Coordinates of C-alpha atoms in Angstrom, one line a residue:
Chain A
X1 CA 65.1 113.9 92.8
X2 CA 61.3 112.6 93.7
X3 CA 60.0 110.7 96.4
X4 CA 60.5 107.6 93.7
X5 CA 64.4 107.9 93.1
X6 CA 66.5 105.3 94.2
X7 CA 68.1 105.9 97.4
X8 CA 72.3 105.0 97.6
X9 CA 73.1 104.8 101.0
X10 CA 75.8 102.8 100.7
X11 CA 77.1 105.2 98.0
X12 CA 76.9 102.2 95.3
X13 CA 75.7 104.6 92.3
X14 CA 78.6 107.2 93.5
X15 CA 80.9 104.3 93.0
X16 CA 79.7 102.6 89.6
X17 CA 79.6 106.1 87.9
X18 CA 83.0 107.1 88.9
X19 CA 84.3 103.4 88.1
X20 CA 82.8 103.7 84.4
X21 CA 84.9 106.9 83.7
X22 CA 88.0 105.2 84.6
X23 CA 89.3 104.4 81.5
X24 CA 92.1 101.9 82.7
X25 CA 89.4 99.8 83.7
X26 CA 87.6 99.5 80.5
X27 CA 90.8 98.5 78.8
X28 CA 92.5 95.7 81.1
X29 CA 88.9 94.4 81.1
X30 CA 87.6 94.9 85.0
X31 CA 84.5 94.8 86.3
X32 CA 82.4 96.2 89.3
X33 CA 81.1 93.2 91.4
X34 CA 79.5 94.7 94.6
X35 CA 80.0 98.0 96.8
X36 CA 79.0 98.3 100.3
X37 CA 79.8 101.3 102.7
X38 CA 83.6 100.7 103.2
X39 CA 84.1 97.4 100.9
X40 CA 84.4 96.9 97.4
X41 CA 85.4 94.1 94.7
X42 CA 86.7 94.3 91.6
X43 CA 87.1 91.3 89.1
X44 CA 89.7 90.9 86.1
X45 CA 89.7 88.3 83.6
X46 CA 93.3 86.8 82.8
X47 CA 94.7 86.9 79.8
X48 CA 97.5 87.9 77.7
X49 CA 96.6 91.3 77.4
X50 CA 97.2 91.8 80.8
X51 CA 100.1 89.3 81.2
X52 CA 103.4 90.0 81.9
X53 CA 106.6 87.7 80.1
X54 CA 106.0 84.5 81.5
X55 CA 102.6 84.8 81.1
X56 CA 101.3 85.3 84.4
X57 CA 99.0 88.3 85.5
X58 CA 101.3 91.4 85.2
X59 CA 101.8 92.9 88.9
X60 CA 100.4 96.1 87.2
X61 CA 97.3 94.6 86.4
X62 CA 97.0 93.5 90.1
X63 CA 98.1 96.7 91.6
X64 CA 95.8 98.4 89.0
X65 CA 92.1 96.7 90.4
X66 CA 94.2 96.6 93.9
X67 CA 94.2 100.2 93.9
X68 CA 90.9 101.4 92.4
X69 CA 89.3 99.0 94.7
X70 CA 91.6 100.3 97.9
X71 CA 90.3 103.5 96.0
X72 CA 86.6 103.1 95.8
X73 CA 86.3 101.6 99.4
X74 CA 87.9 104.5 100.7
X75 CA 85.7 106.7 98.6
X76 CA 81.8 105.3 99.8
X77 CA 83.1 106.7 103.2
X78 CA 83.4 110.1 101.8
X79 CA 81.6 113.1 101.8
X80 CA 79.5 113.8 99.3
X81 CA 81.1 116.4 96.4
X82 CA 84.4 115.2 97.7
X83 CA 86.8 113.3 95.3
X84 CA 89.1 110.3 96.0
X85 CA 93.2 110.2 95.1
X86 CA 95.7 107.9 95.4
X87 CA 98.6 108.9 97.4
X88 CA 100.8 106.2 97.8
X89 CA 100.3 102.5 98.0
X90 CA 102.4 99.4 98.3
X91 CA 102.0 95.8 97.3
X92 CA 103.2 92.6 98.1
X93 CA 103.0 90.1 95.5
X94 CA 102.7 86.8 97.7
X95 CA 101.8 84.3 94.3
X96 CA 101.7 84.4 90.6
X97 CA 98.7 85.7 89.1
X98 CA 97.8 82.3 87.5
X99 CA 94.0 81.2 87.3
X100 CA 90.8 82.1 85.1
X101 CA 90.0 85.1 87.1
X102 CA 91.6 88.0 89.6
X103 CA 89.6 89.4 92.2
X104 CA 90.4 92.2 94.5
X105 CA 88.4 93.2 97.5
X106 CA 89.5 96.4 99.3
X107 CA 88.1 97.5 102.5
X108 CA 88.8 100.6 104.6
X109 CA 91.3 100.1 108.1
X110 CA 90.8 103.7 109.0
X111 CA 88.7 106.6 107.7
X112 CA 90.0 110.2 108.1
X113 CA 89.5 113.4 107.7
X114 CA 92.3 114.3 105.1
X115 CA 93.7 110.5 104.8
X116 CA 92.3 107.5 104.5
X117 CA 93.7 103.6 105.5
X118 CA 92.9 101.0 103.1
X119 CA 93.7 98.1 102.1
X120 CA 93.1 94.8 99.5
X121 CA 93.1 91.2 99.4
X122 CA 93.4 89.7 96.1
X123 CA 93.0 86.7 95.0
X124 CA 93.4 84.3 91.8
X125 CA 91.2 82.1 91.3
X126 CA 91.2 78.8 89.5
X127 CA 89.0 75.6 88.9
X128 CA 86.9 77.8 91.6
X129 CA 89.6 77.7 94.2
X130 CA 90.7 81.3 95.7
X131 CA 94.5 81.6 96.5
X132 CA 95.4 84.8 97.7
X133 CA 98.2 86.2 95.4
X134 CA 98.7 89.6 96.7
X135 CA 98.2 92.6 99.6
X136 CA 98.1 96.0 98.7
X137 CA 97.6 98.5 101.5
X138 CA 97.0 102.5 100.3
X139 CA 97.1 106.1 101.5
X140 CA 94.0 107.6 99.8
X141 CA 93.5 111.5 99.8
X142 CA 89.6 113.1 100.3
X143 CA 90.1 116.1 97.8
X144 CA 87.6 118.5 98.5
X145 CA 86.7 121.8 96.5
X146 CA 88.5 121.1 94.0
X147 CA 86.4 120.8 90.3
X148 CA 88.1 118.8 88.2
X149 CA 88.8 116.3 90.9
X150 CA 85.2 115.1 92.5
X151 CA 83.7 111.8 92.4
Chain B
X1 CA 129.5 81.9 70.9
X2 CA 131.0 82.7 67.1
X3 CA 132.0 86.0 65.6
X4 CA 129.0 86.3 63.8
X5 CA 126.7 86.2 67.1
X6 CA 125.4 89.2 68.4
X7 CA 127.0 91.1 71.0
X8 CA 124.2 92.1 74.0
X9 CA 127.0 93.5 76.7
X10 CA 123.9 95.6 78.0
X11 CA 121.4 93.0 77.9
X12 CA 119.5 95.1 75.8
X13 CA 118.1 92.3 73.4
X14 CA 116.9 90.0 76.6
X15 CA 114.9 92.8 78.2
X16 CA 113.2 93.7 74.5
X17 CA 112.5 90.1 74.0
X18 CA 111.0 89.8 77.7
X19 CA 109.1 93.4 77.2
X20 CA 107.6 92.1 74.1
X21 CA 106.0 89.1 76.0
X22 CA 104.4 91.2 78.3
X23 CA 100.8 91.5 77.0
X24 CA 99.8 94.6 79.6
X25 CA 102.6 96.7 78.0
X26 CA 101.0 96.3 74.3
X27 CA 97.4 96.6 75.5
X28 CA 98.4 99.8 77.8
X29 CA 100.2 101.5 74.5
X30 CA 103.6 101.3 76.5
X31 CA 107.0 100.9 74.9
X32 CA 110.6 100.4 75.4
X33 CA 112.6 103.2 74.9
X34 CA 115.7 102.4 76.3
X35 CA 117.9 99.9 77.9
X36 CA 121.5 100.1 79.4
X37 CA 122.9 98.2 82.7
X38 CA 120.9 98.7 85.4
X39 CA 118.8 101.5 83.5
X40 CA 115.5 100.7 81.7
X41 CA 113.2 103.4 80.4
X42 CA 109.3 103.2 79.1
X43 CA 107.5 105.7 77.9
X44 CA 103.2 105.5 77.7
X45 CA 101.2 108.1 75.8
X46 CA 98.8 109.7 78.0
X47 CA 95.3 108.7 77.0
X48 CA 91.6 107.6 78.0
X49 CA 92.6 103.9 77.2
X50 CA 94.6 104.1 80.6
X51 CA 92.8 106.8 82.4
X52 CA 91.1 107.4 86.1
X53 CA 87.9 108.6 86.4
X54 CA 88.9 112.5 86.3
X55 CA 90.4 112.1 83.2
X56 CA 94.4 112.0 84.9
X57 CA 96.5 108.5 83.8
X58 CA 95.3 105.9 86.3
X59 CA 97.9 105.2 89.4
X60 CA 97.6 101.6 88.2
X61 CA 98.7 102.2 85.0
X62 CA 101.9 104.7 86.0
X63 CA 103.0 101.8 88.6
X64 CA 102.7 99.4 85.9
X65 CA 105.0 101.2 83.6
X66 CA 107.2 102.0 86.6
X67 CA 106.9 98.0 88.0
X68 CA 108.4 96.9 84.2
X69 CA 110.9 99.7 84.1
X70 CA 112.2 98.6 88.2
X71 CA 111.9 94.9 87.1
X72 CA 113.9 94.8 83.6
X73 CA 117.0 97.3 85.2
X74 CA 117.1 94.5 87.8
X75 CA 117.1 92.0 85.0
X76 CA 120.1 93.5 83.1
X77 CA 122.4 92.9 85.9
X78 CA 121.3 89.3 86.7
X79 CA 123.0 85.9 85.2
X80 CA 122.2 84.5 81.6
X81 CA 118.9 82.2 82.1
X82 CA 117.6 83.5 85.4
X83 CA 114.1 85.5 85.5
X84 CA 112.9 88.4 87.5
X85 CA 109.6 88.6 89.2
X86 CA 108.3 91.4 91.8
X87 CA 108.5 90.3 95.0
X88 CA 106.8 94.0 96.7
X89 CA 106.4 97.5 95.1
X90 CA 105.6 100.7 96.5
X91 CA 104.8 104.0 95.2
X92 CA 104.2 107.4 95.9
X93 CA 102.1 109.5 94.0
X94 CA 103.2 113.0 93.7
X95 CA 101.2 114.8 91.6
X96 CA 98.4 114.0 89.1
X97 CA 99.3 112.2 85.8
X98 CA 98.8 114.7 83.4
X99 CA 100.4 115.7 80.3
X100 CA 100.7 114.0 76.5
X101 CA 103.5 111.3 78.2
X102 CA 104.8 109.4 81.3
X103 CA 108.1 108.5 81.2
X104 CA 109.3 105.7 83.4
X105 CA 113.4 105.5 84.6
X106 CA 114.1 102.7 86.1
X107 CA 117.3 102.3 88.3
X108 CA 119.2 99.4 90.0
X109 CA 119.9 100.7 93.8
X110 CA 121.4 97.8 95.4
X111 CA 121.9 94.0 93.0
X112 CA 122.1 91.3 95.4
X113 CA 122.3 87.9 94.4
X114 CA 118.4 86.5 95.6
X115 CA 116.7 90.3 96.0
X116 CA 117.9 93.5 94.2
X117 CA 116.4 96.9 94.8
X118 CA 115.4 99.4 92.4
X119 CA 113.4 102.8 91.9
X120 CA 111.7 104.4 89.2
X121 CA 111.2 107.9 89.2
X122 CA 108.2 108.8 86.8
X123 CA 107.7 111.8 84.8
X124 CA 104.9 113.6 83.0
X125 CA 105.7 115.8 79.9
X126 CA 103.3 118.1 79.1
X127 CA 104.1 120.7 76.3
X128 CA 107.9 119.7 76.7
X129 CA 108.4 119.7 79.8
X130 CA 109.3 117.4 82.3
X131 CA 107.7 116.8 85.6
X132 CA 108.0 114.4 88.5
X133 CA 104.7 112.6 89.5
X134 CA 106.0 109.0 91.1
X135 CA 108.6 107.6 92.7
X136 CA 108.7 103.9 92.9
X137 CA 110.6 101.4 94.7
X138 CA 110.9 97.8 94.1
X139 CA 112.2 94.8 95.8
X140 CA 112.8 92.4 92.5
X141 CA 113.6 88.3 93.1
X142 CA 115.8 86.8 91.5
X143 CA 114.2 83.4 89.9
X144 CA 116.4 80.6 88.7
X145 CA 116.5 77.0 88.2
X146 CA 112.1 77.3 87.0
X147 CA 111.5 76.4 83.7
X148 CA 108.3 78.9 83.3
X149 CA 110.0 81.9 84.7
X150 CA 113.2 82.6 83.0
X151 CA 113.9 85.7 80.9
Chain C
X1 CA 117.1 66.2 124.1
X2 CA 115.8 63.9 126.8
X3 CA 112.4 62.8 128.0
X4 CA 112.7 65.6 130.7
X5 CA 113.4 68.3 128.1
X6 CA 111.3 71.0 127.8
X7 CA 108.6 70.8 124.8
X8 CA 108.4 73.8 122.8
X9 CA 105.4 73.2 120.3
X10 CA 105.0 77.0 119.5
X11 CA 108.4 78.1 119.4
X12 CA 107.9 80.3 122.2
X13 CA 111.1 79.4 124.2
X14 CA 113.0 80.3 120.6
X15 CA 111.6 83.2 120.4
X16 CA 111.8 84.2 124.1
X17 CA 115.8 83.7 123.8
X18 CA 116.0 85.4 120.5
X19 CA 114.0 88.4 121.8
X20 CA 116.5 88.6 124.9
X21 CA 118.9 88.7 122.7
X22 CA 117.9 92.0 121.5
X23 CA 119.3 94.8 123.1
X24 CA 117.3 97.6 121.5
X25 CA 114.4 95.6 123.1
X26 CA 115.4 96.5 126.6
X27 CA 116.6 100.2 125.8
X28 CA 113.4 100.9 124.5
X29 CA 111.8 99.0 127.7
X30 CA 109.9 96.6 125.4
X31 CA 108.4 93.2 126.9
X32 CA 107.3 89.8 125.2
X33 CA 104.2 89.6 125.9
X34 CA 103.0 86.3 124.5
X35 CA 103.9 83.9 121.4
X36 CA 102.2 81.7 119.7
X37 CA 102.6 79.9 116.1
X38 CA 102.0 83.4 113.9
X39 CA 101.1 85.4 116.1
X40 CA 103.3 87.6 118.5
X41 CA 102.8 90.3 121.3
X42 CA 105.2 92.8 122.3
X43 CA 104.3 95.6 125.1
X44 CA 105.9 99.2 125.2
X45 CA 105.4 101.5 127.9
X46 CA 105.0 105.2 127.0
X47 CA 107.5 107.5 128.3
X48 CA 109.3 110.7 127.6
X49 CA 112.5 107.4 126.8
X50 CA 110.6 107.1 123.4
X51 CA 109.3 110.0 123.0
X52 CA 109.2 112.1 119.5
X53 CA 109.3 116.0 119.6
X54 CA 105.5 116.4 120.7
X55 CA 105.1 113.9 123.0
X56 CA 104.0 111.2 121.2
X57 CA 105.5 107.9 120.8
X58 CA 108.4 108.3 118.9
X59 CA 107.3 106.4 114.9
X60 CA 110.9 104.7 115.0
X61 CA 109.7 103.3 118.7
X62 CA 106.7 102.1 117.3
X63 CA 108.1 100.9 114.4
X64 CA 111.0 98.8 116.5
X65 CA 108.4 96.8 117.9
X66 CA 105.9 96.4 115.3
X67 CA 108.9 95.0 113.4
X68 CA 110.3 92.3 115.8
X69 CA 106.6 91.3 116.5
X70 CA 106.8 90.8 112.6
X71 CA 109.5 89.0 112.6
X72 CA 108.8 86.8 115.7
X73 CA 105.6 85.8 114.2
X74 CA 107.3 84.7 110.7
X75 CA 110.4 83.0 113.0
X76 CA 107.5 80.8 114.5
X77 CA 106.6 79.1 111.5
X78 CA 110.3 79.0 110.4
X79 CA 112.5 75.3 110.5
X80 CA 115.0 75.4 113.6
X81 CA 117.8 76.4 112.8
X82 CA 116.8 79.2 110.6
X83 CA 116.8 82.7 111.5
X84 CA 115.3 85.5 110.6
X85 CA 115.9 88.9 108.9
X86 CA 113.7 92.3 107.5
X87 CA 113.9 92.3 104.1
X88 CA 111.8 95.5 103.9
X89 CA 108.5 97.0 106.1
X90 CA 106.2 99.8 105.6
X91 CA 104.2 101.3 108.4
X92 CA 101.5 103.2 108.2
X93 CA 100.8 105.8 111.1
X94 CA 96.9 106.2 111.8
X95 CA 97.0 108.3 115.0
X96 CA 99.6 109.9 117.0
X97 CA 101.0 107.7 119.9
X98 CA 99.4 108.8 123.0
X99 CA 98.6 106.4 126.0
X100 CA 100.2 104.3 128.9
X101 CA 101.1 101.8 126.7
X102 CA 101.8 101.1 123.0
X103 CA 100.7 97.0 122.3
X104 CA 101.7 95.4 118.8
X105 CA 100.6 92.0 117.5
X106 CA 102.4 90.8 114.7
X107 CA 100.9 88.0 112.6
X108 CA 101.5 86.1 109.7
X109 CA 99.6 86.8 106.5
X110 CA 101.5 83.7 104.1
X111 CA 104.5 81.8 105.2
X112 CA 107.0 81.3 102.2
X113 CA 109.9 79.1 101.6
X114 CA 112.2 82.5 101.2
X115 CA 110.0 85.1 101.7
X116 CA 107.1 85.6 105.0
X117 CA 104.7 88.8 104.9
X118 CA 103.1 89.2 108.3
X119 CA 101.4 92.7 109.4
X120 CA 101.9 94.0 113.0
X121 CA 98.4 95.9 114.1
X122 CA 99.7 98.4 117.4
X123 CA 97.5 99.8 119.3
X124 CA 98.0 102.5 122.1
X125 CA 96.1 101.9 125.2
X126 CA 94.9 104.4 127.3
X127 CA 92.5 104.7 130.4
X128 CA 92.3 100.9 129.8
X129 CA 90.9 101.4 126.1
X130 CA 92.9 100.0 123.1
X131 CA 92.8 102.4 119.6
X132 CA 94.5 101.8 116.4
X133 CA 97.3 103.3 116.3
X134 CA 99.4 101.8 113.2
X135 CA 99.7 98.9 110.8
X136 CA 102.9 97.5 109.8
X137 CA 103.4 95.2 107.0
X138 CA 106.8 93.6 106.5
X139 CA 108.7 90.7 104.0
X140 CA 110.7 88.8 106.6
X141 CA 113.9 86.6 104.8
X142 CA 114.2 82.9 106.4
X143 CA 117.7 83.0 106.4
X144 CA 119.3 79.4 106.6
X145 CA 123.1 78.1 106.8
X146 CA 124.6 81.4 108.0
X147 CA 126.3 81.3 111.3
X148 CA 125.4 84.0 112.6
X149 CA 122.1 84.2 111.8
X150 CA 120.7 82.0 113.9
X151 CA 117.3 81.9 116.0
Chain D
X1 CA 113.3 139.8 117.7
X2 CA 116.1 142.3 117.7
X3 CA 118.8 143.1 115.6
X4 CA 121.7 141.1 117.3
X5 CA 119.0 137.7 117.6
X6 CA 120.7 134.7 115.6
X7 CA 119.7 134.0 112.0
X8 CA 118.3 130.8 111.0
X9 CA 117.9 130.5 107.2
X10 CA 118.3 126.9 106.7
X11 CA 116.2 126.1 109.7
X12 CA 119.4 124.7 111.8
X13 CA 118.1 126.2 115.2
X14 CA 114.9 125.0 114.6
X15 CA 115.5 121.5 113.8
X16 CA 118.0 121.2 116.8
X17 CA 115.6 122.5 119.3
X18 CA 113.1 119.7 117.9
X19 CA 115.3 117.0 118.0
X20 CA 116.6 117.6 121.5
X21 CA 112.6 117.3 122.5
X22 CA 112.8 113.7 121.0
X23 CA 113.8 111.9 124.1
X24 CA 114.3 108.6 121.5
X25 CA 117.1 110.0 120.3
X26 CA 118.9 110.9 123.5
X27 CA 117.7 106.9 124.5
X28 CA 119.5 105.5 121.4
X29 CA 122.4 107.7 121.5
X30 CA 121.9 109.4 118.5
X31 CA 123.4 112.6 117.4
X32 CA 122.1 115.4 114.7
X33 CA 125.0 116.0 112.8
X34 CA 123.9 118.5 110.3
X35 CA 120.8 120.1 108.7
X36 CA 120.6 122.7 105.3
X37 CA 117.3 123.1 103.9
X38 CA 115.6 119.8 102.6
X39 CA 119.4 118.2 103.7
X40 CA 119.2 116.6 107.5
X41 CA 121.9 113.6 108.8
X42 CA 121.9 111.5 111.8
X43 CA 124.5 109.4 113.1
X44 CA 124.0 106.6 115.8
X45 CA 126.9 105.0 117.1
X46 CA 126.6 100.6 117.1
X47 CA 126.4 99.4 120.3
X48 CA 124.1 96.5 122.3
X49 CA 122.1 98.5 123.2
X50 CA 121.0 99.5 119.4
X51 CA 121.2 95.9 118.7
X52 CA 118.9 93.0 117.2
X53 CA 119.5 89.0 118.0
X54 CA 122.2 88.3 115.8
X55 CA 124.4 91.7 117.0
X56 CA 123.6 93.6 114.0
X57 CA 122.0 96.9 114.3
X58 CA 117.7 96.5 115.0
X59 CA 115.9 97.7 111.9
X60 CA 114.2 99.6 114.3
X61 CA 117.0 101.6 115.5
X62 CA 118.1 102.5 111.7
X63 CA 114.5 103.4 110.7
X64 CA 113.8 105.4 113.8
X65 CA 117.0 107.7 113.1
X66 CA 116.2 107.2 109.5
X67 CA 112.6 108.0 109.7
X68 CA 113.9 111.4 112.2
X69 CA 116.2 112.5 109.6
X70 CA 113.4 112.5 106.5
X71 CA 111.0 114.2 108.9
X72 CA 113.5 116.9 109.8
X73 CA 114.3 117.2 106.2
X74 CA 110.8 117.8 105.3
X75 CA 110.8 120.7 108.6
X76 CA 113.6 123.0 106.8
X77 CA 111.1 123.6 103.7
X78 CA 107.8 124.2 106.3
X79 CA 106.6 127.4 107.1
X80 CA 107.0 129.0 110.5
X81 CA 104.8 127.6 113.2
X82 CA 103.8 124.2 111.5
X83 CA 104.5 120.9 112.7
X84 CA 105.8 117.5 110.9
X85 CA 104.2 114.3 111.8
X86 CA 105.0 111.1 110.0
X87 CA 102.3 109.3 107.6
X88 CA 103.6 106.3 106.3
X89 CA 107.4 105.3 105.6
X90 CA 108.9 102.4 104.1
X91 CA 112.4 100.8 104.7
X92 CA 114.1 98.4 102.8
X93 CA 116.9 96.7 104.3
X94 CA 120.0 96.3 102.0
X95 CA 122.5 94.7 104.3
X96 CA 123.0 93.9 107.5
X97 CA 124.1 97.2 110.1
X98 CA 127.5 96.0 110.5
X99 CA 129.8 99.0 112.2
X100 CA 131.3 101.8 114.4
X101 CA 128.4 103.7 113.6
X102 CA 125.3 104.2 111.3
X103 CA 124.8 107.3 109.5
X104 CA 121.2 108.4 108.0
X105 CA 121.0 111.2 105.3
X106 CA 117.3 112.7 104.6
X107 CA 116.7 114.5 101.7
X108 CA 113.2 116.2 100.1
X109 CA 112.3 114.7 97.4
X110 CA 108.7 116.9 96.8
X111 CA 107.9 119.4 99.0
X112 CA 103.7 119.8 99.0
X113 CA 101.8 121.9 100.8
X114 CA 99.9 119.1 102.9
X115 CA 102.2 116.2 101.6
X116 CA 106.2 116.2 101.7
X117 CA 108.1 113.5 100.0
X118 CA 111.6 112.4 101.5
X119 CA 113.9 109.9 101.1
X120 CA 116.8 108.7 103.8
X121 CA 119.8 106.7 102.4
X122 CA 121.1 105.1 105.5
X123 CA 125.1 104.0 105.7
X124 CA 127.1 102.1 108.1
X125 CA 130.1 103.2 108.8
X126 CA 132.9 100.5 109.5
X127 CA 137.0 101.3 109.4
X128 CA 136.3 104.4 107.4
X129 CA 134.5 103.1 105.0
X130 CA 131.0 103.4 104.0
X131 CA 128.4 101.0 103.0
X132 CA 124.5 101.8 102.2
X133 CA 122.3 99.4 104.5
X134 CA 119.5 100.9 103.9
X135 CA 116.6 103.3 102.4
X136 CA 113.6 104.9 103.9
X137 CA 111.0 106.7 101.6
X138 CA 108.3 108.5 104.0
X139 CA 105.7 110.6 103.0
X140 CA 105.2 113.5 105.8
X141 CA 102.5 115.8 106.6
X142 CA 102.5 119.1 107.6
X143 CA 100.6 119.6 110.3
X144 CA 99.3 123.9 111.3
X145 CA 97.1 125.3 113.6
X146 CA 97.5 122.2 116.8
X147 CA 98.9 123.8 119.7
X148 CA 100.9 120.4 120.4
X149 CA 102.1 119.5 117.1
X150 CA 104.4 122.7 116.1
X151 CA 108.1 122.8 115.6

């Protein structure tokens, strides 16, 4: 790194280049929409391919962006070289997922040491109105010195 | 009903109709394997399409598998015409999701006549074996009487 | 009702009777502290009565009145008549309970016809300063034409 | 230790000593009625004092002796010297606690070195006959090297 390379203090590059391996991701369609030092969205296009029968957005879709964005919030707080898990997480599904568009924002309740507090709003949104559909609150896991597992 | 009507005592031919709607299942690679009362299991092939960023299968993808699998052993024991939906899941995370397969097995714990409890247990197989990675547990609704969500 | 009867716009003389009601309340030593529509405040002094093995704050303690501040916020925004019951609650534990006082204030997050998720933050206070102490999130059941469950 | 000191190879002294510590349970009445390695039950006679608005047994009460029993389930399968704190737990509420008495069985379901996962199937007990009221999945953390958190 030179005296010209972008700085990422609020660990934004970390994020997007962990976020592009993931995948899950790619398939259902997500995107990255902003990352901030304990925040971060995640947007999901609905469709059928990530529907469930009655043609709603599948609850596994939701939990999926619900998750990495609980995930990735959790993770800008992190020490650098450490990596980010999942180690348990619950959701309430409040709505159906019905609109043009899912979003999920996930912000950190408590940072620590070994386990971190997070949790995620999401929201459908349709005609441009947000409805919140669903809260998912997570136990993340900082995995340190371990080399497969670093983000 | 006449003779020549098909017998589905287990419910089996509901829950592969309603699996087959569900777009996320297709586009995740997931499929039905089997289906008995109060017992539903999917299987997913491990892959990048549904990886996190360190190459394990993505939590969001496991509790998907896991959500369907709680949801349609729910669905077998609930009356002709009603629908299931999700009303909370939570999951644990035991290990990482690694292996050439995760297998979902989804139980009924307790049918009630609005909410009906289940867990999944989910598996990875790796080389043959079998490993436990997630344990899920559901609180499924029971929907009836709404034209879009029957099953 | 008469023109002299007391008004009770927030439902706080409901809930006050309910929460009498409650016997665990006063075993543990628990106070209502205030009510208002969505939001309630229950009080627990710290004390070797609800204590765990180390000295803490015993979880289950914590729990007990995270809960019924849960479910006297949802019963708040509930139809006379209509009582309330846990359908399920998860509680995360962010530091161990050490203080003078443990404080939870239960709100509610979306008010359903059947189904009302509220969270309960609790603090513990101590030397005058509040800290985070857990966060419970909980599906309350509005639970109407049952005799006996009644609020 | 000498060669007439008592044995304890399922933890039994270990967990008893603990549990008489938790001044809870002596305040709610409950009683540790047996503990084999990763196996721990409670029993809490039904009484007002245990009791929520309606007369049925608080949630509270049932995940405080629910939450006791996973956490002392997790302690049989911990080294010598560590303590068990609580993470998260989750309850779901089956049925009502209708009863003499209300019995909760913990049980490991993965024992990690940091992370324990156990599970607590909670019965109530009425005219001999048991009925499950609820279950309590609760992640637990094994806690070495705190002078106040040992076991």
């Amino acid at each position: 790194m030179n005296d010209t390379a972008p700085k990422d203090p609020g660990g934004e590059a970390r994020v997007r280049a962990s976020f592009a391996a993931q995948g899950l991701m790619e398939t259902l369609g997500a995107s990255l929409v902003s990352v901030s030092p304990g925040l971060v969205e995640i947007a999901l296009p609905a469709s059928r391919a990530v529907s469930q029968q009655h043609g709603f957005v599948h609850a596994g879709a939701i939990a999926s962006i619900a998750d990495s964005a609980a995930g990735y919030a959790a993770l800008t707080l992190m020490p650098p070289g450490a990596g980010v898990l999942t180690a348990e997480f619950k959701i309430n599904l409040l709505a159906p997922g019905i609109g043009e568009r899912i979003v999920a924002r996930g912000r950190v309740v408590k940072a620590g040491r070994t386990l971190t507090l997070a949790q995620t709003d999401v929201f459908a949104v349709r005609d441009g109105t947000e409805k919140q559909i669903a809260l998912l609150t997570a136990t993340l896991m900082t995995v340190a010195g371990r080399d497969r597992v670093s983000d």
